[in-house]
Short mmCIF file of N, CA and C in Angstrom, two decimals:
data_model
loop_
_atom_site.label_atom_id
_atom_site.label_comp_id
_atom_site.label_asym_id
_atom_site.label_seq_id
_atom_site.Cartn_x
_atom_site.Cartn_y
_atom_site.Cartn_z
N MET A 997 142.70 71.64 106.49
CA MET A 997 141.37 72.09 106.09
C MET A 997 140.36 71.66 107.15
N ARG A 998 139.33 72.47 107.29
CA ARG A 998 138.21 72.13 108.18
C ARG A 998 136.91 72.27 107.40
N ILE A 999 135.96 71.42 107.73
CA ILE A 999 134.62 71.49 107.16
C ILE A 999 133.63 71.69 108.30
N ALA A 1000 132.74 72.65 108.10
CA ALA A 1000 131.64 72.85 109.05
C ALA A 1000 130.51 71.91 108.66
N VAL A 1001 129.93 71.27 109.66
CA VAL A 1001 128.79 70.39 109.43
C VAL A 1001 127.59 70.97 110.18
N PHE A 1002 126.52 71.19 109.43
CA PHE A 1002 125.25 71.62 110.00
C PHE A 1002 124.34 70.40 110.03
N CYS A 1003 123.72 70.13 111.19
CA CYS A 1003 122.85 68.97 111.30
C CYS A 1003 121.98 69.09 112.54
N GLY A 1004 121.07 68.16 112.69
CA GLY A 1004 120.09 68.20 113.77
C GLY A 1004 120.65 67.92 115.15
N ALA A 1005 120.04 68.58 116.13
CA ALA A 1005 120.30 68.28 117.54
C ALA A 1005 119.43 67.11 117.97
N SER A 1006 118.70 66.56 117.02
CA SER A 1006 117.91 65.35 117.20
C SER A 1006 118.51 64.29 116.29
N SER A 1007 118.23 63.02 116.58
CA SER A 1007 118.76 61.94 115.74
C SER A 1007 117.81 61.53 114.63
N GLY A 1008 116.59 62.06 114.64
CA GLY A 1008 115.61 61.65 113.64
C GLY A 1008 115.01 60.30 114.00
N ARG A 1009 114.13 59.83 113.14
CA ARG A 1009 113.40 58.59 113.42
C ARG A 1009 114.12 57.33 112.98
N ARG A 1010 115.03 57.48 112.01
CA ARG A 1010 115.66 56.28 111.47
C ARG A 1010 117.13 56.22 111.88
N PRO A 1011 117.59 55.06 112.32
CA PRO A 1011 118.99 54.91 112.75
C PRO A 1011 120.02 55.27 111.68
N VAL A 1012 119.65 55.18 110.39
CA VAL A 1012 120.61 55.46 109.31
C VAL A 1012 121.17 56.88 109.42
N TYR A 1013 120.38 57.83 109.90
CA TYR A 1013 120.85 59.22 110.01
C TYR A 1013 122.03 59.30 110.98
N ARG A 1014 121.85 58.70 112.13
CA ARG A 1014 122.91 58.71 113.15
C ARG A 1014 124.13 57.92 112.68
N ASP A 1015 123.88 56.79 112.05
CA ASP A 1015 124.99 55.95 111.57
C ASP A 1015 125.84 56.70 110.54
N VAL A 1016 125.19 57.37 109.59
CA VAL A 1016 125.94 58.09 108.56
C VAL A 1016 126.64 59.31 109.15
N ALA A 1017 125.99 59.99 110.09
CA ALA A 1017 126.63 61.15 110.75
C ALA A 1017 127.92 60.71 111.44
N PHE A 1018 127.85 59.63 112.19
CA PHE A 1018 129.04 59.11 112.88
C PHE A 1018 130.12 58.73 111.85
N ALA A 1019 129.72 58.02 110.80
CA ALA A 1019 130.68 57.59 109.78
C ALA A 1019 131.29 58.78 109.05
N PHE A 1020 130.50 59.84 108.83
CA PHE A 1020 131.03 61.01 108.14
C PHE A 1020 132.06 61.73 109.03
N GLY A 1021 131.78 61.84 110.32
CA GLY A 1021 132.76 62.42 111.23
C GLY A 1021 134.05 61.62 111.23
N ARG A 1022 133.93 60.30 111.25
CA ARG A 1022 135.10 59.42 111.20
C ARG A 1022 135.87 59.61 109.90
N LEU A 1023 135.17 59.69 108.78
CA LEU A 1023 135.81 59.86 107.48
C LEU A 1023 136.58 61.18 107.42
N LEU A 1024 135.99 62.24 107.93
CA LEU A 1024 136.70 63.53 107.96
C LEU A 1024 138.02 63.39 108.70
N ALA A 1025 137.96 62.78 109.88
CA ALA A 1025 139.18 62.61 110.69
C ALA A 1025 140.21 61.75 109.96
N GLU A 1026 139.76 60.67 109.35
CA GLU A 1026 140.68 59.77 108.63
C GLU A 1026 141.36 60.48 107.46
N ARG A 1027 140.68 61.47 106.89
CA ARG A 1027 141.24 62.22 105.76
C ARG A 1027 142.03 63.45 106.22
N GLY A 1028 142.15 63.63 107.54
CA GLY A 1028 142.89 64.77 108.06
C GLY A 1028 142.14 66.08 107.96
N ILE A 1029 140.82 66.00 107.87
CA ILE A 1029 139.98 67.19 107.76
C ILE A 1029 139.36 67.46 109.12
N GLY A 1030 139.55 68.67 109.64
CA GLY A 1030 138.97 69.05 110.92
C GLY A 1030 137.48 69.27 110.80
N LEU A 1031 136.77 69.06 111.90
CA LEU A 1031 135.32 69.26 111.97
C LEU A 1031 135.03 70.51 112.78
N VAL A 1032 134.19 71.35 112.23
CA VAL A 1032 133.62 72.49 112.95
C VAL A 1032 132.12 72.24 112.99
N TYR A 1033 131.52 72.34 114.15
CA TYR A 1033 130.08 72.06 114.24
C TYR A 1033 129.51 72.81 115.44
N GLY A 1034 128.23 72.62 115.71
CA GLY A 1034 127.52 73.38 116.73
C GLY A 1034 127.86 73.11 118.17
N GLY A 1035 128.69 72.14 118.46
CA GLY A 1035 129.20 71.94 119.81
C GLY A 1035 128.40 71.04 120.73
N GLY A 1036 127.27 70.51 120.28
CA GLY A 1036 126.44 69.70 121.15
C GLY A 1036 126.84 68.24 121.21
N HIS A 1037 126.39 67.58 122.28
CA HIS A 1037 126.63 66.13 122.42
C HIS A 1037 125.39 65.34 122.03
N VAL A 1038 124.33 66.03 121.63
CA VAL A 1038 123.04 65.40 121.35
C VAL A 1038 122.81 65.24 119.85
N GLY A 1039 121.94 64.31 119.49
CA GLY A 1039 121.49 64.13 118.13
C GLY A 1039 122.59 63.83 117.13
N LEU A 1040 122.35 64.26 115.88
CA LEU A 1040 123.35 64.04 114.84
C LEU A 1040 124.60 64.86 115.11
N MET A 1041 124.44 66.00 115.79
CA MET A 1041 125.61 66.80 116.15
C MET A 1041 126.57 65.96 116.99
N GLY A 1042 126.05 65.32 118.00
CA GLY A 1042 126.89 64.49 118.85
C GLY A 1042 127.49 63.32 118.10
N ALA A 1043 126.71 62.74 117.18
CA ALA A 1043 127.20 61.57 116.43
C ALA A 1043 128.36 61.95 115.51
N VAL A 1044 128.25 63.06 114.79
CA VAL A 1044 129.33 63.44 113.88
C VAL A 1044 130.59 63.77 114.68
N ALA A 1045 130.43 64.43 115.82
CA ALA A 1045 131.58 64.75 116.67
C ALA A 1045 132.21 63.48 117.23
N ASP A 1046 131.39 62.56 117.72
CA ASP A 1046 131.91 61.31 118.28
C ASP A 1046 132.68 60.51 117.23
N GLY A 1047 132.17 60.47 116.00
CA GLY A 1047 132.86 59.74 114.94
C GLY A 1047 134.24 60.33 114.67
N ALA A 1048 134.31 61.66 114.60
CA ALA A 1048 135.60 62.32 114.34
C ALA A 1048 136.55 62.13 115.52
N LEU A 1049 136.03 62.27 116.73
CA LEU A 1049 136.88 62.13 117.92
C LEU A 1049 137.42 60.70 118.06
N GLU A 1050 136.56 59.73 117.81
CA GLU A 1050 136.99 58.33 117.93
C GLU A 1050 138.13 58.02 116.97
N ALA A 1051 138.15 58.71 115.83
CA ALA A 1051 139.21 58.49 114.84
C ALA A 1051 140.38 59.44 115.04
N GLY A 1052 140.40 60.16 116.14
CA GLY A 1052 141.53 61.03 116.46
C GLY A 1052 141.53 62.38 115.76
N GLY A 1053 140.37 62.81 115.27
CA GLY A 1053 140.30 64.07 114.53
C GLY A 1053 140.18 65.30 115.39
N GLU A 1054 140.45 66.44 114.77
CA GLU A 1054 140.24 67.73 115.42
C GLU A 1054 138.75 68.06 115.33
N VAL A 1055 138.15 68.42 116.47
CA VAL A 1055 136.74 68.76 116.50
C VAL A 1055 136.57 70.07 117.28
N ILE A 1056 136.10 71.09 116.59
CA ILE A 1056 135.87 72.39 117.21
C ILE A 1056 134.36 72.63 117.25
N GLY A 1057 133.84 72.82 118.45
CA GLY A 1057 132.44 73.15 118.63
C GLY A 1057 132.29 74.64 118.86
N VAL A 1058 131.23 75.20 118.33
CA VAL A 1058 130.92 76.62 118.53
C VAL A 1058 129.49 76.69 119.02
N MET A 1059 129.32 77.18 120.25
CA MET A 1059 128.00 77.15 120.88
C MET A 1059 127.69 78.47 121.58
N PRO A 1060 126.47 78.96 121.40
CA PRO A 1060 126.07 80.16 122.14
C PRO A 1060 126.02 79.87 123.64
N ARG A 1061 126.36 80.86 124.43
CA ARG A 1061 126.40 80.72 125.89
C ARG A 1061 125.10 80.14 126.44
N ALA A 1062 123.96 80.61 125.94
CA ALA A 1062 122.66 80.15 126.47
C ALA A 1062 122.50 78.64 126.33
N LEU A 1063 122.99 78.07 125.21
CA LEU A 1063 122.89 76.62 125.03
C LEU A 1063 123.94 75.89 125.87
N ALA A 1064 125.13 76.45 125.97
CA ALA A 1064 126.18 75.84 126.79
C ALA A 1064 125.74 75.74 128.25
N GLU A 1065 125.01 76.76 128.71
CA GLU A 1065 124.53 76.77 130.10
C GLU A 1065 123.46 75.72 130.34
N ARG A 1066 122.81 75.26 129.27
CA ARG A 1066 121.79 74.20 129.40
C ARG A 1066 122.43 72.81 129.40
N GLU A 1067 123.74 72.78 129.41
CA GLU A 1067 124.51 71.54 129.52
C GLU A 1067 124.33 70.58 128.35
N ILE A 1068 124.18 71.13 127.14
CA ILE A 1068 124.16 70.25 125.98
C ILE A 1068 125.49 70.26 125.24
N ALA A 1069 126.47 71.00 125.77
CA ALA A 1069 127.79 71.06 125.15
C ALA A 1069 128.51 69.72 125.29
N HIS A 1070 129.19 69.33 124.23
CA HIS A 1070 130.01 68.11 124.23
C HIS A 1070 131.26 68.40 125.07
N ARG A 1071 131.60 67.53 125.98
CA ARG A 1071 132.74 67.76 126.89
C ARG A 1071 134.07 67.19 126.41
N GLY A 1072 134.06 66.44 125.31
CA GLY A 1072 135.31 65.80 124.89
C GLY A 1072 135.95 66.41 123.66
N LEU A 1073 135.60 67.64 123.32
CA LEU A 1073 136.06 68.24 122.07
C LEU A 1073 137.51 68.71 122.14
N THR A 1074 138.10 68.86 120.98
CA THR A 1074 139.42 69.47 120.88
C THR A 1074 139.35 70.90 121.43
N ARG A 1075 138.27 71.58 121.07
CA ARG A 1075 138.06 72.96 121.51
C ARG A 1075 136.58 73.29 121.45
N LEU A 1076 136.09 74.00 122.45
CA LEU A 1076 134.72 74.49 122.46
C LEU A 1076 134.78 76.01 122.59
N ASP A 1077 134.30 76.70 121.58
CA ASP A 1077 134.20 78.16 121.62
C ASP A 1077 132.79 78.52 122.07
N VAL A 1078 132.68 79.14 123.23
CA VAL A 1078 131.39 79.61 123.73
C VAL A 1078 131.29 81.07 123.33
N VAL A 1079 130.24 81.39 122.57
CA VAL A 1079 130.06 82.72 122.01
C VAL A 1079 128.77 83.34 122.52
N PRO A 1080 128.61 84.66 122.38
CA PRO A 1080 127.44 85.33 122.96
C PRO A 1080 126.10 85.06 122.29
N SER A 1081 126.08 84.71 120.99
CA SER A 1081 124.78 84.60 120.30
C SER A 1081 124.87 83.64 119.12
N MET A 1082 123.69 83.32 118.57
CA MET A 1082 123.63 82.48 117.38
C MET A 1082 124.30 83.17 116.19
N HIS A 1083 124.15 84.48 116.10
CA HIS A 1083 124.76 85.22 114.99
C HIS A 1083 126.29 85.09 115.04
N VAL A 1084 126.84 85.25 116.23
CA VAL A 1084 128.30 85.13 116.38
C VAL A 1084 128.72 83.68 116.12
N ARG A 1085 127.89 82.72 116.52
CA ARG A 1085 128.19 81.31 116.26
C ARG A 1085 128.38 81.06 114.78
N LYS A 1086 127.41 81.52 113.97
CA LYS A 1086 127.48 81.28 112.53
C LYS A 1086 128.69 81.99 111.92
N GLN A 1087 128.96 83.18 112.37
CA GLN A 1087 130.12 83.92 111.86
C GLN A 1087 131.41 83.18 112.20
N ARG A 1088 131.53 82.72 113.44
CA ARG A 1088 132.74 82.00 113.85
C ARG A 1088 132.90 80.71 113.06
N MET A 1089 131.82 79.97 112.88
CA MET A 1089 131.90 78.73 112.11
C MET A 1089 132.35 79.01 110.68
N ALA A 1090 131.83 80.09 110.09
CA ALA A 1090 132.21 80.45 108.73
C ALA A 1090 133.69 80.82 108.65
N GLU A 1091 134.19 81.49 109.67
CA GLU A 1091 135.61 81.86 109.70
C GLU A 1091 136.51 80.63 109.81
N LEU A 1092 136.09 79.64 110.57
CA LEU A 1092 136.91 78.46 110.84
C LEU A 1092 136.90 77.42 109.72
N ALA A 1093 135.85 77.42 108.90
CA ALA A 1093 135.65 76.34 107.94
C ALA A 1093 136.00 76.74 106.51
N GLY A 1094 136.43 75.73 105.75
CA GLY A 1094 136.70 75.92 104.34
C GLY A 1094 135.57 75.43 103.45
N GLY A 1095 134.49 74.95 104.04
CA GLY A 1095 133.32 74.47 103.32
C GLY A 1095 132.26 74.05 104.31
N PHE A 1096 131.04 73.80 103.79
CA PHE A 1096 129.88 73.56 104.64
C PHE A 1096 129.09 72.36 104.12
N VAL A 1097 128.94 71.33 104.96
CA VAL A 1097 128.17 70.14 104.62
C VAL A 1097 126.96 70.08 105.52
N THR A 1098 125.83 69.75 104.92
CA THR A 1098 124.57 69.66 105.66
C THR A 1098 124.12 68.21 105.73
N LEU A 1099 123.82 67.77 106.94
CA LEU A 1099 123.20 66.47 107.17
C LEU A 1099 121.75 66.73 107.57
N PRO A 1100 120.92 65.72 107.68
CA PRO A 1100 119.53 65.96 108.05
C PRO A 1100 119.39 66.78 109.33
N GLY A 1101 118.37 67.59 109.35
CA GLY A 1101 118.07 68.44 110.49
C GLY A 1101 116.80 69.21 110.20
N GLY A 1102 116.52 70.17 111.06
CA GLY A 1102 115.29 70.95 110.93
C GLY A 1102 115.54 72.38 110.52
N ALA A 1103 114.70 73.27 111.01
CA ALA A 1103 114.73 74.67 110.60
C ALA A 1103 116.09 75.33 110.83
N GLY A 1104 116.72 75.07 111.98
CA GLY A 1104 118.01 75.67 112.26
C GLY A 1104 119.07 75.21 111.29
N THR A 1105 119.04 73.94 110.93
CA THR A 1105 119.99 73.39 109.96
C THR A 1105 119.81 74.06 108.61
N PHE A 1106 118.56 74.19 108.17
CA PHE A 1106 118.28 74.82 106.89
C PHE A 1106 118.72 76.28 106.89
N GLU A 1107 118.44 76.95 107.98
CA GLU A 1107 118.82 78.37 108.08
C GLU A 1107 120.33 78.54 107.97
N GLU A 1108 121.07 77.67 108.62
CA GLU A 1108 122.53 77.77 108.60
C GLU A 1108 123.10 77.56 107.20
N ILE A 1109 122.66 76.51 106.50
CA ILE A 1109 123.22 76.24 105.17
C ILE A 1109 122.72 77.25 104.15
N PHE A 1110 121.48 77.69 104.27
CA PHE A 1110 120.98 78.66 103.30
C PHE A 1110 121.71 79.99 103.43
N GLU A 1111 122.10 80.36 104.63
CA GLU A 1111 122.88 81.59 104.78
C GLU A 1111 124.23 81.44 104.10
N GLN A 1112 124.91 80.33 104.31
CA GLN A 1112 126.22 80.13 103.69
C GLN A 1112 126.11 80.05 102.17
N TRP A 1113 125.07 79.41 101.67
CA TRP A 1113 124.85 79.30 100.23
C TRP A 1113 124.60 80.69 99.64
N THR A 1114 123.81 81.49 100.34
CA THR A 1114 123.56 82.87 99.90
C THR A 1114 124.85 83.68 99.89
N TRP A 1115 125.64 83.55 100.95
CA TRP A 1115 126.92 84.27 101.02
C TRP A 1115 127.84 83.86 99.87
N ALA A 1116 127.81 82.57 99.51
CA ALA A 1116 128.63 82.10 98.39
C ALA A 1116 128.15 82.72 97.08
N GLN A 1117 126.85 82.82 96.89
CA GLN A 1117 126.31 83.43 95.68
C GLN A 1117 126.72 84.90 95.58
N LEU A 1118 126.73 85.58 96.70
CA LEU A 1118 127.06 87.00 96.72
C LEU A 1118 128.56 87.26 96.69
N GLY A 1119 129.36 86.20 96.81
CA GLY A 1119 130.79 86.36 96.79
C GLY A 1119 131.38 86.79 98.12
N ILE A 1120 130.60 86.68 99.20
CA ILE A 1120 131.12 86.98 100.54
C ILE A 1120 132.19 85.95 100.91
N HIS A 1121 132.00 84.73 100.45
CA HIS A 1121 133.04 83.70 100.54
C HIS A 1121 132.99 82.87 99.27
N GLU A 1122 134.01 82.05 99.05
CA GLU A 1122 134.08 81.19 97.87
C GLU A 1122 134.23 79.73 98.27
N LYS A 1123 133.50 79.36 99.31
CA LYS A 1123 133.60 78.01 99.87
C LYS A 1123 132.44 77.15 99.39
N PRO A 1124 132.68 75.83 99.21
CA PRO A 1124 131.61 74.95 98.75
C PRO A 1124 130.56 74.70 99.82
N CYS A 1125 129.34 74.47 99.33
CA CYS A 1125 128.20 74.13 100.19
C CYS A 1125 127.59 72.84 99.67
N GLY A 1126 127.32 71.89 100.57
CA GLY A 1126 126.80 70.62 100.13
C GLY A 1126 125.76 70.02 101.05
N PHE A 1127 125.01 69.10 100.48
CA PHE A 1127 123.99 68.35 101.21
C PHE A 1127 124.32 66.87 101.10
N LEU A 1128 124.62 66.22 102.22
CA LEU A 1128 124.83 64.78 102.23
C LEU A 1128 123.43 64.15 102.28
N ASN A 1129 122.97 63.71 101.15
CA ASN A 1129 121.58 63.33 100.95
C ASN A 1129 121.30 61.89 101.38
N ILE A 1130 121.25 61.70 102.69
CA ILE A 1130 121.06 60.38 103.29
C ILE A 1130 119.65 59.87 103.00
N ASP A 1131 119.57 58.74 102.31
CA ASP A 1131 118.28 58.10 101.97
C ASP A 1131 117.27 59.07 101.37
N GLY A 1132 117.75 60.01 100.56
CA GLY A 1132 116.85 60.94 99.87
C GLY A 1132 116.25 62.02 100.75
N TYR A 1133 116.80 62.22 101.94
CA TYR A 1133 116.24 63.20 102.88
C TYR A 1133 116.04 64.57 102.24
N PHE A 1134 116.99 65.00 101.42
CA PHE A 1134 116.92 66.34 100.85
C PHE A 1134 116.26 66.39 99.48
N ASP A 1135 115.71 65.27 98.99
CA ASP A 1135 115.06 65.27 97.68
C ASP A 1135 113.93 66.30 97.59
N PRO A 1136 113.02 66.39 98.57
CA PRO A 1136 111.96 67.40 98.46
C PRO A 1136 112.52 68.84 98.46
N LEU A 1137 113.55 69.07 99.24
CA LEU A 1137 114.16 70.40 99.27
C LEU A 1137 114.79 70.73 97.92
N MET A 1138 115.50 69.78 97.33
CA MET A 1138 116.12 70.02 96.03
C MET A 1138 115.07 70.20 94.94
N ALA A 1139 113.92 69.52 95.06
CA ALA A 1139 112.82 69.73 94.10
C ALA A 1139 112.32 71.18 94.22
N MET A 1140 112.25 71.70 95.43
CA MET A 1140 111.84 73.10 95.62
C MET A 1140 112.88 74.05 95.03
N VAL A 1141 114.16 73.77 95.27
CA VAL A 1141 115.24 74.60 94.72
C VAL A 1141 115.16 74.58 93.19
N ASP A 1142 114.90 73.41 92.60
CA ASP A 1142 114.76 73.32 91.14
C ASP A 1142 113.56 74.13 90.66
N ALA A 1143 112.48 74.12 91.40
CA ALA A 1143 111.31 74.92 91.04
C ALA A 1143 111.64 76.42 91.08
N VAL A 1144 112.38 76.83 92.10
CA VAL A 1144 112.81 78.23 92.20
C VAL A 1144 113.60 78.62 90.95
N MET A 1145 114.48 77.75 90.52
CA MET A 1145 115.29 78.00 89.34
C MET A 1145 114.41 78.06 88.09
N ARG A 1146 113.52 77.09 87.92
CA ARG A 1146 112.64 77.05 86.74
C ARG A 1146 111.77 78.30 86.66
N GLU A 1147 111.37 78.82 87.79
CA GLU A 1147 110.49 79.99 87.82
C GLU A 1147 111.26 81.31 87.67
N GLY A 1148 112.57 81.22 87.51
CA GLY A 1148 113.35 82.40 87.21
C GLY A 1148 113.81 83.21 88.41
N PHE A 1149 113.76 82.62 89.60
CA PHE A 1149 114.21 83.33 90.80
C PHE A 1149 115.66 83.00 91.17
N MET A 1150 116.29 82.13 90.39
CA MET A 1150 117.67 81.77 90.64
C MET A 1150 118.28 81.29 89.32
N LYS A 1151 119.50 81.71 89.05
CA LYS A 1151 120.20 81.25 87.86
C LYS A 1151 120.67 79.81 88.07
N PRO A 1152 120.69 79.01 86.99
CA PRO A 1152 121.14 77.62 87.11
C PRO A 1152 122.53 77.48 87.73
N VAL A 1153 123.43 78.42 87.49
CA VAL A 1153 124.78 78.31 88.03
C VAL A 1153 124.77 78.27 89.56
N TYR A 1154 123.79 78.91 90.20
CA TYR A 1154 123.73 78.92 91.66
C TYR A 1154 123.11 77.63 92.20
N ARG A 1155 122.29 76.97 91.41
CA ARG A 1155 121.81 75.63 91.78
C ARG A 1155 122.93 74.62 91.62
N GLN A 1156 123.68 74.77 90.52
CA GLN A 1156 124.75 73.83 90.21
C GLN A 1156 125.92 73.94 91.19
N MET A 1157 126.04 75.05 91.88
CA MET A 1157 127.16 75.20 92.82
C MET A 1157 126.99 74.31 94.05
N LEU A 1158 125.77 73.85 94.32
CA LEU A 1158 125.53 72.96 95.46
C LEU A 1158 126.03 71.56 95.15
N VAL A 1159 126.74 70.97 96.09
CA VAL A 1159 127.16 69.58 95.98
C VAL A 1159 126.10 68.75 96.71
N VAL A 1160 125.37 67.95 95.96
CA VAL A 1160 124.31 67.12 96.54
C VAL A 1160 124.60 65.67 96.18
N THR A 1161 124.87 64.86 97.19
CA THR A 1161 125.22 63.46 96.96
C THR A 1161 124.94 62.64 98.21
N PRO A 1162 124.62 61.35 98.03
CA PRO A 1162 124.49 60.47 99.19
C PRO A 1162 125.84 59.87 99.62
N ASP A 1163 126.89 60.13 98.85
CA ASP A 1163 128.18 59.48 99.04
C ASP A 1163 129.17 60.42 99.75
N PRO A 1164 129.54 60.12 100.99
CA PRO A 1164 130.48 60.97 101.72
C PRO A 1164 131.83 61.14 101.02
N ASP A 1165 132.35 60.07 100.39
CA ASP A 1165 133.61 60.18 99.65
C ASP A 1165 133.50 61.15 98.49
N GLU A 1166 132.38 61.06 97.77
CA GLU A 1166 132.16 61.97 96.65
C GLU A 1166 132.07 63.41 97.14
N MET A 1167 131.42 63.61 98.27
CA MET A 1167 131.31 64.96 98.83
C MET A 1167 132.70 65.55 99.05
N ILE A 1168 133.57 64.79 99.68
CA ILE A 1168 134.93 65.28 99.97
C ILE A 1168 135.71 65.51 98.67
N ARG A 1169 135.58 64.61 97.70
CA ARG A 1169 136.27 64.79 96.41
C ARG A 1169 135.79 66.05 95.70
N ARG A 1170 134.48 66.27 95.68
CA ARG A 1170 133.94 67.44 94.98
C ARG A 1170 134.28 68.74 95.72
N PHE A 1171 134.37 68.68 97.03
CA PHE A 1171 134.81 69.87 97.78
C PHE A 1171 136.25 70.20 97.42
N ALA A 1172 137.09 69.17 97.29
CA ALA A 1172 138.51 69.38 97.00
C ALA A 1172 138.72 70.03 95.63
N SER A 1173 137.82 69.76 94.68
CA SER A 1173 137.97 70.30 93.33
C SER A 1173 136.99 71.44 93.04
N TYR A 1174 136.36 71.98 94.06
CA TYR A 1174 135.33 73.01 93.88
C TYR A 1174 135.90 74.30 93.29
N THR A 1175 135.20 74.83 92.30
CA THR A 1175 135.49 76.14 91.74
C THR A 1175 134.23 76.98 91.87
N PRO A 1176 134.29 78.12 92.55
CA PRO A 1176 133.09 78.93 92.74
C PRO A 1176 132.63 79.59 91.43
N PRO A 1177 131.33 79.76 91.29
CA PRO A 1177 130.82 80.48 90.11
C PRO A 1177 131.06 81.98 90.27
N PRO A 1178 130.82 82.73 89.20
CA PRO A 1178 130.93 84.19 89.35
C PRO A 1178 129.94 84.68 90.42
N ARG A 1179 130.37 85.67 91.18
CA ARG A 1179 129.48 86.18 92.21
C ARG A 1179 128.31 86.93 91.59
N LYS A 1180 127.23 86.93 92.30
CA LYS A 1180 126.02 87.62 91.91
C LYS A 1180 126.26 89.12 91.98
N TRP A 1181 125.62 89.84 91.11
CA TRP A 1181 125.64 91.31 91.12
C TRP A 1181 127.04 91.90 90.86
N THR A 1182 127.81 91.25 89.98
CA THR A 1182 129.10 91.85 89.63
C THR A 1182 128.88 93.03 88.69
N GLU A 1183 127.72 93.05 88.05
CA GLU A 1183 127.34 94.20 87.23
C GLU A 1183 126.07 94.78 87.81
N ALA A 1184 125.85 96.07 87.55
CA ALA A 1184 124.61 96.69 88.00
C ALA A 1184 123.45 96.07 87.23
N PRO A 1185 122.35 95.74 87.93
CA PRO A 1185 121.20 95.16 87.24
C PRO A 1185 120.61 96.17 86.24
N ALA A 1186 120.08 95.64 85.14
CA ALA A 1186 119.45 96.49 84.13
C ALA A 1186 118.24 97.19 84.73
N PRO A 1187 117.99 98.44 84.32
CA PRO A 1187 116.83 99.16 84.87
C PRO A 1187 115.52 98.56 84.44
#
């Protein structure tokens, strides 16, 4: 099995983000779970890859050519797939991974996980999506998601499908036992 990790190309302001990213990469490798990620050597991306590599894990990076040419690609990976665009990157990562974990990051990180979460709701895939909630980083985002649900723009089952935990072991356990909800729009909407 492989898990895709979406996270920042920056390390953030607090060392705990980098420490947990490194430890999560190491934990994946120790559990025999391959890592698929954005391919960079910088920020949390580099930390999660370094943790997995140090523990002897498989690490596959997927990076658009434009970023690879800027020399931010990690040089010690098991495999680096250089692709033509960000769209192809996300598609390739989705093909390679059996689930998606999000660590702290910015707009690109949010865009990546929200696309996979949407695809899961639509039944395009049946893979788990999770947020490793380091020191409450995703609490404001989850409060917004809960507001969306309360206001009737999302069914509770699609909120509940997200695995949100600060515990890396729990994340892996819940991914292993994940059962997808019914896909959205299996029936025609009422007029």
